[in-house]
Short mmCIF file of C-alpha atoms in Angstrom, two decimals:
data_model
loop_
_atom_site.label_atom_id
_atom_site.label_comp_id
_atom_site.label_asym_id
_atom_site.label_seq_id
_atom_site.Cartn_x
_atom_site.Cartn_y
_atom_site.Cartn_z
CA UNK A 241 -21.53 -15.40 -36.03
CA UNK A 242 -22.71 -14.68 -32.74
CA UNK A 243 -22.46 -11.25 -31.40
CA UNK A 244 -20.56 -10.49 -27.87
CA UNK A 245 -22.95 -8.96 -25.46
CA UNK A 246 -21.70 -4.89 -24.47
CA UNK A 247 -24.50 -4.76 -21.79
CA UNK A 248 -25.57 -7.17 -19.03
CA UNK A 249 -27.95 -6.51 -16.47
CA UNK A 250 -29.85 -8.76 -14.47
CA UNK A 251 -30.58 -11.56 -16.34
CA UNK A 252 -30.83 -9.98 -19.64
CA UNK A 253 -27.85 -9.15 -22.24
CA UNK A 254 -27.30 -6.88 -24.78
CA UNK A 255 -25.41 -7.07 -28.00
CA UNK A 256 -24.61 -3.41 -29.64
CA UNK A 257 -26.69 -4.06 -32.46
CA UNK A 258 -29.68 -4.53 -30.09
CA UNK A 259 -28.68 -1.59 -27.98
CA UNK A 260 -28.27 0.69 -31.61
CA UNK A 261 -32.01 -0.73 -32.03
CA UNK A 262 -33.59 0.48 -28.86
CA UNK A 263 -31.91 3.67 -29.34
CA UNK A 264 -33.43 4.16 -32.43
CA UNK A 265 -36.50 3.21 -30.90
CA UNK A 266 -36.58 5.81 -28.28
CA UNK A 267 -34.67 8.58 -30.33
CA UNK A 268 -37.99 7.80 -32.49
CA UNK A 269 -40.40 8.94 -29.77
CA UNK A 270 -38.95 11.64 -28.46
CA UNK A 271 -38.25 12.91 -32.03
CA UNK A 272 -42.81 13.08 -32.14
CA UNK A 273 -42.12 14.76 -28.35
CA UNK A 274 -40.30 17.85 -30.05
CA UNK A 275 -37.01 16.97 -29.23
CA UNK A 276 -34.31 18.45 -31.69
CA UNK A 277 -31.22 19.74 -32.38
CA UNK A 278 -29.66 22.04 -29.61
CA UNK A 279 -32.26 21.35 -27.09
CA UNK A 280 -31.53 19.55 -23.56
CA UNK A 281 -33.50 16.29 -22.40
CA UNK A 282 -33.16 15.45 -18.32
CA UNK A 283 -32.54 12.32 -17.67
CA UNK A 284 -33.63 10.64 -14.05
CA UNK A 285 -33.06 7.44 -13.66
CA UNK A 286 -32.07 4.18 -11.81
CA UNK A 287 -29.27 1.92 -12.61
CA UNK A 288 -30.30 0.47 -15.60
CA UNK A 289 -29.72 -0.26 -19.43
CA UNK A 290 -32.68 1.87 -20.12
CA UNK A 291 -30.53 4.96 -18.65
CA UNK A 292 -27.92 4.17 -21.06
CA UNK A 293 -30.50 3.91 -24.34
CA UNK A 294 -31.62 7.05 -23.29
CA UNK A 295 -28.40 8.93 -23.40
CA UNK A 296 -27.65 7.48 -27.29
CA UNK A 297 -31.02 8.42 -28.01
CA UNK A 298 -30.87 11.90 -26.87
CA UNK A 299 -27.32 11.93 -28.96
CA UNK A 300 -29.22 10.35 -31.99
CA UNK A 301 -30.94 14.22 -31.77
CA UNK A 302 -28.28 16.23 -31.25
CA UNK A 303 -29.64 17.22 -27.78
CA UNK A 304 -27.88 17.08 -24.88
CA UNK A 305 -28.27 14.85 -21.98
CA UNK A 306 -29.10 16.51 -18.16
CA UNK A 307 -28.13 14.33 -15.39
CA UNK A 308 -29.97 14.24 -12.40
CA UNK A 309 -29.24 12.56 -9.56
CA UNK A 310 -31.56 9.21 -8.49
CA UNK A 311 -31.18 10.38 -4.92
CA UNK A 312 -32.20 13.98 -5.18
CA UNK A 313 -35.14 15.42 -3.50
CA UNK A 314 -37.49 17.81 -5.04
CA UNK A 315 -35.65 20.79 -3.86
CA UNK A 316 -32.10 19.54 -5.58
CA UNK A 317 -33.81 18.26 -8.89
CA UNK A 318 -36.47 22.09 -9.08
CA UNK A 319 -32.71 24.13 -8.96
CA UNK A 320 -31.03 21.89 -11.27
CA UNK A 321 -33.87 21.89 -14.16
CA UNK A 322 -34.12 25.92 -13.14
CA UNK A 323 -30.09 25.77 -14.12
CA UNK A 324 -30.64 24.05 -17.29
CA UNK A 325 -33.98 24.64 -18.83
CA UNK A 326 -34.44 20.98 -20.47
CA UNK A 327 -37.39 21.23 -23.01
CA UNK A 328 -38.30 17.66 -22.23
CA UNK A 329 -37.44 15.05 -19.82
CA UNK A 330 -36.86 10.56 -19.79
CA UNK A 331 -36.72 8.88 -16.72
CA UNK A 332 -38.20 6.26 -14.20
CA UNK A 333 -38.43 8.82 -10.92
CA UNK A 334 -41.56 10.22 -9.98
CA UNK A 335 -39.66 13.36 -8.29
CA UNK A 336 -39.11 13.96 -12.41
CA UNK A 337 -42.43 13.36 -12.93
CA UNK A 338 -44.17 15.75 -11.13
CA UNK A 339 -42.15 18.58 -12.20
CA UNK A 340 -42.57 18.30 -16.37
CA UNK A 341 -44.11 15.51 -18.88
CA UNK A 342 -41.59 12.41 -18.40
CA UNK A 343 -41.22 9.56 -21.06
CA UNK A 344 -41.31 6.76 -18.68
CA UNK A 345 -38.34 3.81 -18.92
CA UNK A 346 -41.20 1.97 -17.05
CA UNK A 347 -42.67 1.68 -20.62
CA UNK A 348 -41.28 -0.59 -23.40
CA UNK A 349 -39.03 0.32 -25.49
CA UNK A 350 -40.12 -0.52 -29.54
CA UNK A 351 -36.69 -1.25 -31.48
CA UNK A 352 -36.13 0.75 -34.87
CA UNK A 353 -34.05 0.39 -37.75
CA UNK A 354 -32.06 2.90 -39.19
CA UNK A 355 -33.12 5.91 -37.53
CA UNK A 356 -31.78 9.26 -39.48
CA UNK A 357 -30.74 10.60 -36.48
CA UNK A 358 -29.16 14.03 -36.33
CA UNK A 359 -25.00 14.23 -36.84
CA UNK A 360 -23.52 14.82 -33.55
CA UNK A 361 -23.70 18.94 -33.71
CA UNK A 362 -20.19 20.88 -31.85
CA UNK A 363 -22.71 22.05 -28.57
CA UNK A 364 -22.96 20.49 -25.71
CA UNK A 365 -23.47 16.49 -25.13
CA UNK A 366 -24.06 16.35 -21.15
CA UNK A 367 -24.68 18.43 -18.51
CA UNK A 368 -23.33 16.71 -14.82
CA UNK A 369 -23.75 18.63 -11.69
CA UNK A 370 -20.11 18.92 -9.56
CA UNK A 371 -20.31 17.39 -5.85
CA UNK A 372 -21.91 20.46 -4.57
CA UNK A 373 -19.97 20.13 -0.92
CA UNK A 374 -20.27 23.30 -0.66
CA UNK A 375 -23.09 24.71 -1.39
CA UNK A 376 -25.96 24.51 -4.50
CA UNK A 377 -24.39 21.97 -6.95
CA UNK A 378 -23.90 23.65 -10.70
CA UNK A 379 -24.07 22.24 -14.04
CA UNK A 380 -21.32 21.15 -15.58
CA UNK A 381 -21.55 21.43 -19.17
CA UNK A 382 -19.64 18.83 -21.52
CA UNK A 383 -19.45 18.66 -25.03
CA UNK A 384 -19.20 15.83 -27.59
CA UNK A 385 -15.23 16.73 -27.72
CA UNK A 386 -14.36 16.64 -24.83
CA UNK A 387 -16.19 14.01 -23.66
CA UNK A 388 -14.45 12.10 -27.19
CA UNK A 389 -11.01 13.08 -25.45
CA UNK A 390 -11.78 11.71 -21.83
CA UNK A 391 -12.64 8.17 -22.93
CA UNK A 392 -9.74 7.93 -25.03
CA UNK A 393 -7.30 9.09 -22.30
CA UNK A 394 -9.46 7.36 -20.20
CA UNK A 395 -9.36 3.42 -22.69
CA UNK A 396 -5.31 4.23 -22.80
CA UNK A 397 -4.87 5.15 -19.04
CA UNK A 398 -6.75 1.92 -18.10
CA UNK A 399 -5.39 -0.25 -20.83
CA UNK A 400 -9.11 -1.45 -21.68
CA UNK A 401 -9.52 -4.13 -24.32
CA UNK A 402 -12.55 -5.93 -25.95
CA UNK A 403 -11.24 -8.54 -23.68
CA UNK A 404 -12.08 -6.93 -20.37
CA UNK A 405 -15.01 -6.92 -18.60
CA UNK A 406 -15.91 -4.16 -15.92
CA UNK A 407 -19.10 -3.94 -13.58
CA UNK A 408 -20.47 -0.26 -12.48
CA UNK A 409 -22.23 -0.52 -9.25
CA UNK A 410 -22.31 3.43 -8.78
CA UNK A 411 -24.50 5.75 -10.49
CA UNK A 412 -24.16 6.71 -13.97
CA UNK A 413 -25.45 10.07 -13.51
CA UNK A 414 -21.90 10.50 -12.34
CA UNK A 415 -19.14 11.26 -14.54
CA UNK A 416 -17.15 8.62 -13.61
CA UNK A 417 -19.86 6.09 -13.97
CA UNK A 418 -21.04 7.18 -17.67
CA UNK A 419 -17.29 7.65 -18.42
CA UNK A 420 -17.08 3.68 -17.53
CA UNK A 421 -19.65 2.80 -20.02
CA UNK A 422 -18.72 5.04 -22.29
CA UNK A 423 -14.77 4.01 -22.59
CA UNK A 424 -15.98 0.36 -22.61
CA UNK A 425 -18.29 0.56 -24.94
CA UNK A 426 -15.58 2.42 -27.39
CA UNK A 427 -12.60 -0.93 -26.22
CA UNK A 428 -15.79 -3.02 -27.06
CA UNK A 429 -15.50 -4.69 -23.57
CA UNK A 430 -18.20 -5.75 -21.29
CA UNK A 431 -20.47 -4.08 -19.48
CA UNK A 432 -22.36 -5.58 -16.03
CA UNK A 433 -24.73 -2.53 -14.35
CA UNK A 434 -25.68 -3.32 -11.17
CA UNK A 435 -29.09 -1.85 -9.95
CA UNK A 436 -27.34 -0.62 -6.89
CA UNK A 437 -24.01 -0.88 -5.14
CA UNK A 438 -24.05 -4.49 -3.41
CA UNK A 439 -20.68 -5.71 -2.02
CA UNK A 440 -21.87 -9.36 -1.56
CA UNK A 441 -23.21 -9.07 -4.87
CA UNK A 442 -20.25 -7.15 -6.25
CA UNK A 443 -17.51 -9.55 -5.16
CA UNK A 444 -19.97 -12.81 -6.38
CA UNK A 445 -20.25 -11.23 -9.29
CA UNK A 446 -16.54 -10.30 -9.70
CA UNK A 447 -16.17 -14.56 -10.12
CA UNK A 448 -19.16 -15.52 -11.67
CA UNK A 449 -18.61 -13.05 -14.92
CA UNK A 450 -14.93 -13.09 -14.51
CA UNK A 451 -14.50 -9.11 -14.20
CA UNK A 452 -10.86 -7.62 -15.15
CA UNK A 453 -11.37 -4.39 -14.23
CA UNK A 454 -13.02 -3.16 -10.89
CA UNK A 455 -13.49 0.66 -9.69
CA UNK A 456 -14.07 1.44 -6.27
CA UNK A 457 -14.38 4.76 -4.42
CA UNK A 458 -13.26 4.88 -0.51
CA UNK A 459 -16.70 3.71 0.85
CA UNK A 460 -16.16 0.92 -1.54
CA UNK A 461 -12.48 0.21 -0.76
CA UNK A 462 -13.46 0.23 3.10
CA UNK A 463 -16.16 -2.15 2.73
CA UNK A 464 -13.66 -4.49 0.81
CA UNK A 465 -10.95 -4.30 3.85
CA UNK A 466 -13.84 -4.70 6.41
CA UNK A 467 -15.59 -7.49 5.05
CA UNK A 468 -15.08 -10.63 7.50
CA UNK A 469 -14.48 -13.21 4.92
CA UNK A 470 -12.92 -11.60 1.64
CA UNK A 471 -10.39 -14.11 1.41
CA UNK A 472 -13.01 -16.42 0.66
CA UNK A 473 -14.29 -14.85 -2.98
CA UNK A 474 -12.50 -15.88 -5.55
CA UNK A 475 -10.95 -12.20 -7.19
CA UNK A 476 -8.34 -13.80 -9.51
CA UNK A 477 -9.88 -12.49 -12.50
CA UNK A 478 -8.97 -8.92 -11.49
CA UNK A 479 -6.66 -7.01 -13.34
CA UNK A 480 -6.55 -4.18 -10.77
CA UNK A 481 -9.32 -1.82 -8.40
CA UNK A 482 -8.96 1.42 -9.66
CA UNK A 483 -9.26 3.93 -6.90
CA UNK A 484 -11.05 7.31 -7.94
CA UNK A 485 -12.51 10.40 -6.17
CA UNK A 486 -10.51 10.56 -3.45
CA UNK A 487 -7.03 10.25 -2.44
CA UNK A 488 -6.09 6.34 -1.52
CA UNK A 489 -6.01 5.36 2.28
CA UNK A 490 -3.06 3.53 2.15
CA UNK A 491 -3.70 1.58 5.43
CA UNK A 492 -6.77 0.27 3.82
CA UNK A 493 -6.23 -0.43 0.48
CA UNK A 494 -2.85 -2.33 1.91
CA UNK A 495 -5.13 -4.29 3.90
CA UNK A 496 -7.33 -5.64 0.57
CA UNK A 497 -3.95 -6.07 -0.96
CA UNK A 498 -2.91 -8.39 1.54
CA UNK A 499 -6.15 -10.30 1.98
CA UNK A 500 -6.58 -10.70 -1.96
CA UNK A 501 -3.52 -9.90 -3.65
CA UNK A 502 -5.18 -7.73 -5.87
CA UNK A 503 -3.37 -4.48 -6.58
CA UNK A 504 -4.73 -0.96 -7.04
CA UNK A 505 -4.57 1.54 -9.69
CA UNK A 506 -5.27 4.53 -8.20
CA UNK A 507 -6.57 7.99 -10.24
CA UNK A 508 -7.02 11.28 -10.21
CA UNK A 509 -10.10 13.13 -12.44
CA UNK A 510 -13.18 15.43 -11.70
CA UNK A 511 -16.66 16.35 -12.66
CA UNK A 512 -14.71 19.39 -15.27
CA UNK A 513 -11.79 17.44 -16.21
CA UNK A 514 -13.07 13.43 -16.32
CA UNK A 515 -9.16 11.97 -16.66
CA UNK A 516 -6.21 14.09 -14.96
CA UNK A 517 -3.47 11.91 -13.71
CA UNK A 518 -3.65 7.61 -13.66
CA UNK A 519 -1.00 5.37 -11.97
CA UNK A 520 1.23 3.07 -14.79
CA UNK A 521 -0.50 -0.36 -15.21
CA UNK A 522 2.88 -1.64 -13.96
CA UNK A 523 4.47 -0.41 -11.23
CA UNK A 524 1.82 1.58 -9.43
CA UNK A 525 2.06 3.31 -6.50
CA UNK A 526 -0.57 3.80 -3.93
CA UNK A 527 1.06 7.29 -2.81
CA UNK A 528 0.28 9.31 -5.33
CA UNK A 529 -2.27 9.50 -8.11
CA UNK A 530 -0.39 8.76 -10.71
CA UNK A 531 1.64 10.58 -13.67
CA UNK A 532 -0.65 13.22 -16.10
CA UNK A 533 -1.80 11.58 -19.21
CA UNK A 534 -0.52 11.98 -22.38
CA UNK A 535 -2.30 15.29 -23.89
CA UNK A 536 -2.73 16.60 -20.00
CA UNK A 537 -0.73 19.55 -18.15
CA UNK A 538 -0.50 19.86 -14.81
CA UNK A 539 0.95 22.55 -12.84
CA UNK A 540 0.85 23.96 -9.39
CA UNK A 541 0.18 27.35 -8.56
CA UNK A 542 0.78 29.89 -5.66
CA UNK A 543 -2.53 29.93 -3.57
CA UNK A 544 -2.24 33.87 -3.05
CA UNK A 545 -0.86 34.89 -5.82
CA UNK A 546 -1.85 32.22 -8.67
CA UNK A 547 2.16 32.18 -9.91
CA UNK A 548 3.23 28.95 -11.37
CA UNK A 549 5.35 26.94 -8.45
CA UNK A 550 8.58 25.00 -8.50
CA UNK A 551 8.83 21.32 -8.73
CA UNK A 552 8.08 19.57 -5.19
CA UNK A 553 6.33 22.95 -3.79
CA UNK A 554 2.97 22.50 -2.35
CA UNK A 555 -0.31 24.61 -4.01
CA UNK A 556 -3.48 24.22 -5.58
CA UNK A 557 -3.23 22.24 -8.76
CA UNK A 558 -4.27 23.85 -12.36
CA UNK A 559 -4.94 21.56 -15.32
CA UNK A 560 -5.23 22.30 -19.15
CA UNK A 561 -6.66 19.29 -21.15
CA UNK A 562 -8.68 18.58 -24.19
CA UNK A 563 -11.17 16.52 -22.12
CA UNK A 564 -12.13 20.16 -20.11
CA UNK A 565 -15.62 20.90 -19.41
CA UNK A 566 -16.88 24.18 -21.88
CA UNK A 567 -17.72 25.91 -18.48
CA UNK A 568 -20.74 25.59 -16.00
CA UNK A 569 -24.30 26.64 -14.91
CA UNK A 570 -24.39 29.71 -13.96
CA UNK A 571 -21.95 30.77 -16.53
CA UNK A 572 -20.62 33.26 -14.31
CA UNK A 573 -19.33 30.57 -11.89
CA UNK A 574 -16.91 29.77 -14.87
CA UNK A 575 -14.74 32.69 -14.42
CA UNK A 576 -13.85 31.75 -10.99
CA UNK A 577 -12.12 28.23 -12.33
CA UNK A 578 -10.80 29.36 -16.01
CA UNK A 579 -8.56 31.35 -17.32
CA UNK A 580 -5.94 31.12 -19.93
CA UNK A 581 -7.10 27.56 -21.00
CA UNK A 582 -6.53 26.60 -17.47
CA UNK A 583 -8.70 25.11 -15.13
CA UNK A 584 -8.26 25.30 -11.17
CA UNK A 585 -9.07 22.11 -9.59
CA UNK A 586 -9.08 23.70 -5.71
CA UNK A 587 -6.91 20.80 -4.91
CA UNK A 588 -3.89 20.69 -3.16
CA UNK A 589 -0.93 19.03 -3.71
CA UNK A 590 2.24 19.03 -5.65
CA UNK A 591 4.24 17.75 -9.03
CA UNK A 592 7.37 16.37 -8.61
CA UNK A 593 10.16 16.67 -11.17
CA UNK A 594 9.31 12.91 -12.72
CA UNK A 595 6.01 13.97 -13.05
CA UNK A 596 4.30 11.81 -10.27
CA UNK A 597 1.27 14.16 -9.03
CA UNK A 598 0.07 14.24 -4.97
CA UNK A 599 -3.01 15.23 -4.26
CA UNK A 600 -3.21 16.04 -0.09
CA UNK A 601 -6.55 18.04 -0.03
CA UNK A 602 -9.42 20.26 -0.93
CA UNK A 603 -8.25 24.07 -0.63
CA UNK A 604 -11.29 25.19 1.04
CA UNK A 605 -11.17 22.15 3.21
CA UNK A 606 -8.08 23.37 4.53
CA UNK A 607 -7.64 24.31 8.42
CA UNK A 608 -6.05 27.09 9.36
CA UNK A 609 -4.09 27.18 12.67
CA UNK A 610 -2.28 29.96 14.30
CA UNK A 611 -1.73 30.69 10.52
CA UNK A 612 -0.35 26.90 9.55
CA UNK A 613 -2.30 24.70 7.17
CA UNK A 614 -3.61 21.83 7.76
CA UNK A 615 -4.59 19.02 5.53
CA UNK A 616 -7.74 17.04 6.85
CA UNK A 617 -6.69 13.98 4.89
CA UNK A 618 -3.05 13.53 6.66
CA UNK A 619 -4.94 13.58 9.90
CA UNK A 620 -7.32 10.83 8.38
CA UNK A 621 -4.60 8.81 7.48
CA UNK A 622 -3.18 8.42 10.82
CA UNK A 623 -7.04 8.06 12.62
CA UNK A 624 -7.23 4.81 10.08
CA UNK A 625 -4.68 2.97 10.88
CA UNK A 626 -6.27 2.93 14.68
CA UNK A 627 -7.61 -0.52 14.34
CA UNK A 628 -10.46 0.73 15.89
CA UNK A 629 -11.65 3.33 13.34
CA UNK A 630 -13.99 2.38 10.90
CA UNK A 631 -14.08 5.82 8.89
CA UNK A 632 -13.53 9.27 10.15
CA UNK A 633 -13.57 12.76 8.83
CA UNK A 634 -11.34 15.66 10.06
CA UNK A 635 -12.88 19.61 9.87
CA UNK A 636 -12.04 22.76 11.37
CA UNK A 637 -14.25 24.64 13.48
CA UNK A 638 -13.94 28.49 14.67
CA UNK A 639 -11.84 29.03 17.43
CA UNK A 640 -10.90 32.26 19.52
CA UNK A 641 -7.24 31.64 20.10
CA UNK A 642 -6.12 29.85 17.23
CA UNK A 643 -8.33 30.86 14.55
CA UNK A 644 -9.40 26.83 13.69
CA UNK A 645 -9.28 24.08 15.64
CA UNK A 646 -9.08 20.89 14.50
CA UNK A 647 -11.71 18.00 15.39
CA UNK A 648 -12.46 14.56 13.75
CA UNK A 649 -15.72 12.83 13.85
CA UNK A 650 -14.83 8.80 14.14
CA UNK A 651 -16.82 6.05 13.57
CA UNK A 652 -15.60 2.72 15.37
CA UNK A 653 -15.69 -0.88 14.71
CA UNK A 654 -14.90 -1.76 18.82
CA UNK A 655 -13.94 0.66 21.92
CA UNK A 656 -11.84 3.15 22.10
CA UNK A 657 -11.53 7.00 23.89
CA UNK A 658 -10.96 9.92 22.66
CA UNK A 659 -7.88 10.22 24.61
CA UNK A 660 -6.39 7.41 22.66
CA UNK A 661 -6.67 8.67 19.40
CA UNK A 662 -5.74 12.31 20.63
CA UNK A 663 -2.91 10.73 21.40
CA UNK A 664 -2.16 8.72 18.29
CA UNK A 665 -2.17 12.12 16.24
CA UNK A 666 -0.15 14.15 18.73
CA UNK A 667 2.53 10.80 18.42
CA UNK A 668 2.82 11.04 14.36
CA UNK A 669 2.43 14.60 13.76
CA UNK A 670 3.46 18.02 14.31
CA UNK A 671 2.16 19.88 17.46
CA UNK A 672 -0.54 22.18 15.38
CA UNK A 673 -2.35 19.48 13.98
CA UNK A 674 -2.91 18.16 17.39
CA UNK A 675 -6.49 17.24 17.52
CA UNK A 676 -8.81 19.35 20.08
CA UNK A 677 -11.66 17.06 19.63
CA UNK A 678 -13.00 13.61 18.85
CA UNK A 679 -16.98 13.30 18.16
CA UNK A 680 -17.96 9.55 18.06
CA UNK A 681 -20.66 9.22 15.57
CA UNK A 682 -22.06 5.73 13.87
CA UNK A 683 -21.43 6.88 9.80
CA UNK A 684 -19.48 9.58 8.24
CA UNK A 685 -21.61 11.84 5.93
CA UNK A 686 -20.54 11.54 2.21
CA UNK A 687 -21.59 11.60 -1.26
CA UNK A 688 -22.04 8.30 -3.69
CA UNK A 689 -17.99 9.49 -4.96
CA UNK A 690 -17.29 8.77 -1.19
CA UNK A 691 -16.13 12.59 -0.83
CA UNK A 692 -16.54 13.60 2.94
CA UNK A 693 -19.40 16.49 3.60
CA UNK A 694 -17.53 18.14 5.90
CA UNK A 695 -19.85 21.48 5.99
CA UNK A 696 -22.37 19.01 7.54
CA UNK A 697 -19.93 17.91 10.43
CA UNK A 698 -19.48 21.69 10.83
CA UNK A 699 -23.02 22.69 11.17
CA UNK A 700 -23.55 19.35 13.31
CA UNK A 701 -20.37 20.01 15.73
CA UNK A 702 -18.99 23.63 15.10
CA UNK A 703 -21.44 25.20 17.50
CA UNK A 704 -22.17 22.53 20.27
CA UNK A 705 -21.38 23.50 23.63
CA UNK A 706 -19.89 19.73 24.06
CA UNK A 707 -16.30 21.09 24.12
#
């Protein structure tokens, strides 16, 4: 009987069994490296099956897997292997290679049979690094448990079969694109890795392979609304677009709804808690992330004094889950986000008595004005629907009289003025979230998860004499 293929890249496919073989293979060699038991192996490389042999190998040892980003310079990838102290190191980057002895994915793989590998120990199986938007990214430390937990809420909250297939054009160094292969590897659905994120390629691929499931992030999403002839891919294979990472711009993912008739499903997770909250595979909403999943509390607590809320009331949102991370790198940064088997998120946002969760912002992205709060995103929201704005980011800057003032840096598909979309803000909200200024710029800075650096626009626009 033919075997299904789990893996396709490219022109080549890969059935399990040939996967388990390469694993083997490189599990072998880095076994006559030194690599055992309780040790950690970084891992930097491109989109590519090799990336995801090297993780099973790494398991096969009972070490644990250090993700480092493709796109980091030297500086970023130097402080991360400072953080974790991997004893060896797998990859296809040459930033990796000049800082420690790299097996090179370059090389062929040799396939291996029945490799005793080492039972998967109770330490650690990953180490991810969070967004790092403010400041020095840290290490987020994962073990085989609750990474075990994530991809089952994660199979259930997606309703993943051996039927579906998914594509993952973002980088698995990610959690949210390793938690992709992972869960469909454990539905025993198809995987198509992309080398790099490709819309043209994305959406021909979406009919040629007959994808179910699609995830986007909001650079994604956007690209999908702005894209001149959508309408003429054929998308009917789609199940849903899961939205991820950030909260959903309803004016754009209603314009992709309308275009294709695809829905979205959108979600709510992060780099210490992979799967918090999913929208019902019928009957989703684009409002609000979704309901917790089954074996996941959420609660919403006080930002001053940490005391559990009411239903409906606004604060930042704790989380207690089997899928939490074991704590981070530094451990003393742990402290700051744990405590009584509850982990802060530093989102906003609010439960309501059904359970539906809203998530309306970063806490330290907040702006403070004359002593009101204001939520970057809701400003967003309104700046989008402009049919002129292409993507924008709201941020606060210092400010004598008011403490913060609030400006928004827009990038534009055609003309418009400042004055305009000033206006458009002061029209739909209240009077403190009036916006002082509008910077025209041609791209919003972000990371791959499509979350806004806003402490760049700060240090770009918070001290320029252009007021």
């Amino acid at each position: 009987m033919h075997e299904s293929s789990a893996l396709v890249f490219e022109g080549r496919q890969y059935s399990p069994a040939s996967l388990n073989s390469l694993a083997d293979g490189l599990a072998a060699e880095l076994a006559t490296r030194g690599v055992c038991a309780g040790q950690r192996v970084a891992l930097m490389s491109s989109n590519r099956p090799e990336f995801v042999i090297a993780v099973q190998a790494v398991w096969r040892l009972g070490a644990a897997v250090v993700l480092l980003s493709p796109a980091w310079k030297r500086f970023e990838v130097e402080h991360a292997l400072a953080l974790t102290g991997p004893s060896a190191a797998v990859g296809d980057h040459p930033v990796l290679a000049e800082l420690m002895p790299m097996l090179s994915l370059d090389e062929p793989i040799r396939p291996a049979a029945d490799f005793m590998g080492t039972p998967r120990p109770g330490g650690d199986a990953v180490l991810v690094f969070s967004s790092g938007t403010t400041g020095m990214p840290k290490a987020v430390r994962h073990t085989h448990a609750s990474l075990d937990a994530a991809v089952q809420q994660w199979r259930q909250a997606l309703g993943m079969t051996a039927a579906d297939r998914i594509q993952v054009l973002t980088p698995p160094s990610h959690i949210l694109g390793l938690l992709n292969i992972l869960t469909a590897f454990a539905a025993g659905a198809q995987v198509r890795l992309h080398r790099r994120f490709d819309l043209e390629r994305m959406l021909e691929t979406i009919a040629a392979d007959r994808i179910t499931i699609e995830m986007a992030v909001a650079p994604i999403a956007l690209a999908l609304a702005s894209h001149p002839d959508l309408e003429s891919y054929d998308l009917s294979s789609l199940r849903y677009i899961m939205w991820g990472a950030t909260p959903v711009t309803v004016s754009v993912a209603e314009t992709v709804i309308r275009r294709t008739g695809v829905s979205w499903l959108p979600a709510y997770g992060a780099s210490e808690v992979p799967v918090i909250a999913c929208n019902p595979l019928i009957g989703a909403r684009l409002d609000t992330v979704g309901q917790a999943l089954p074996g996941v509390a959420v609660r919403v607590v006080s930002t001053d004094s940490g005391v559990p809320l009411d239903c409906g009331e606004t604060g930042e949102i704790e989380v207690r889950s089997p899928a939490r991370m074991a704590g981070y790198l530094p451990a003393h940064e742990t402290e700051a986000v744990l405590h009584e088997d509850w982990y802060r998120t530093g989102d906003i946002g609010r439960v309501d008595a059904d359970g539906w969760v809203w998530v309306t912002d970063r806490a330290k992205d907040m702006i403070k004005v004359r002593g009101f709060q204001v939520a970057p995103a809701e400003i967003e929201a309104v700046l989008l629907a402009h049919p002129a704005v292409r993507d924008c980011a709201v941020f606060g800057i210092a400010d004598a009289a008011d403490g913060e003032a609030v400006v928004a840096a827009v990038a534009t598909r055609e003309a418009t003025t400042e004055a305009a979309l000033a206006q458009l803000v002061t029209d739909s909200l209240a009077p403190y979230k009036r916006l002082r200024r509008v910077v025209f710029t041609d791209d919003i800075p972000r990371l791959p998860s499509g979350k806004v650096l806003r402490r760049v626009l700060e240090e770009r626009y918070g001290n320029s004499s252009d007021r």
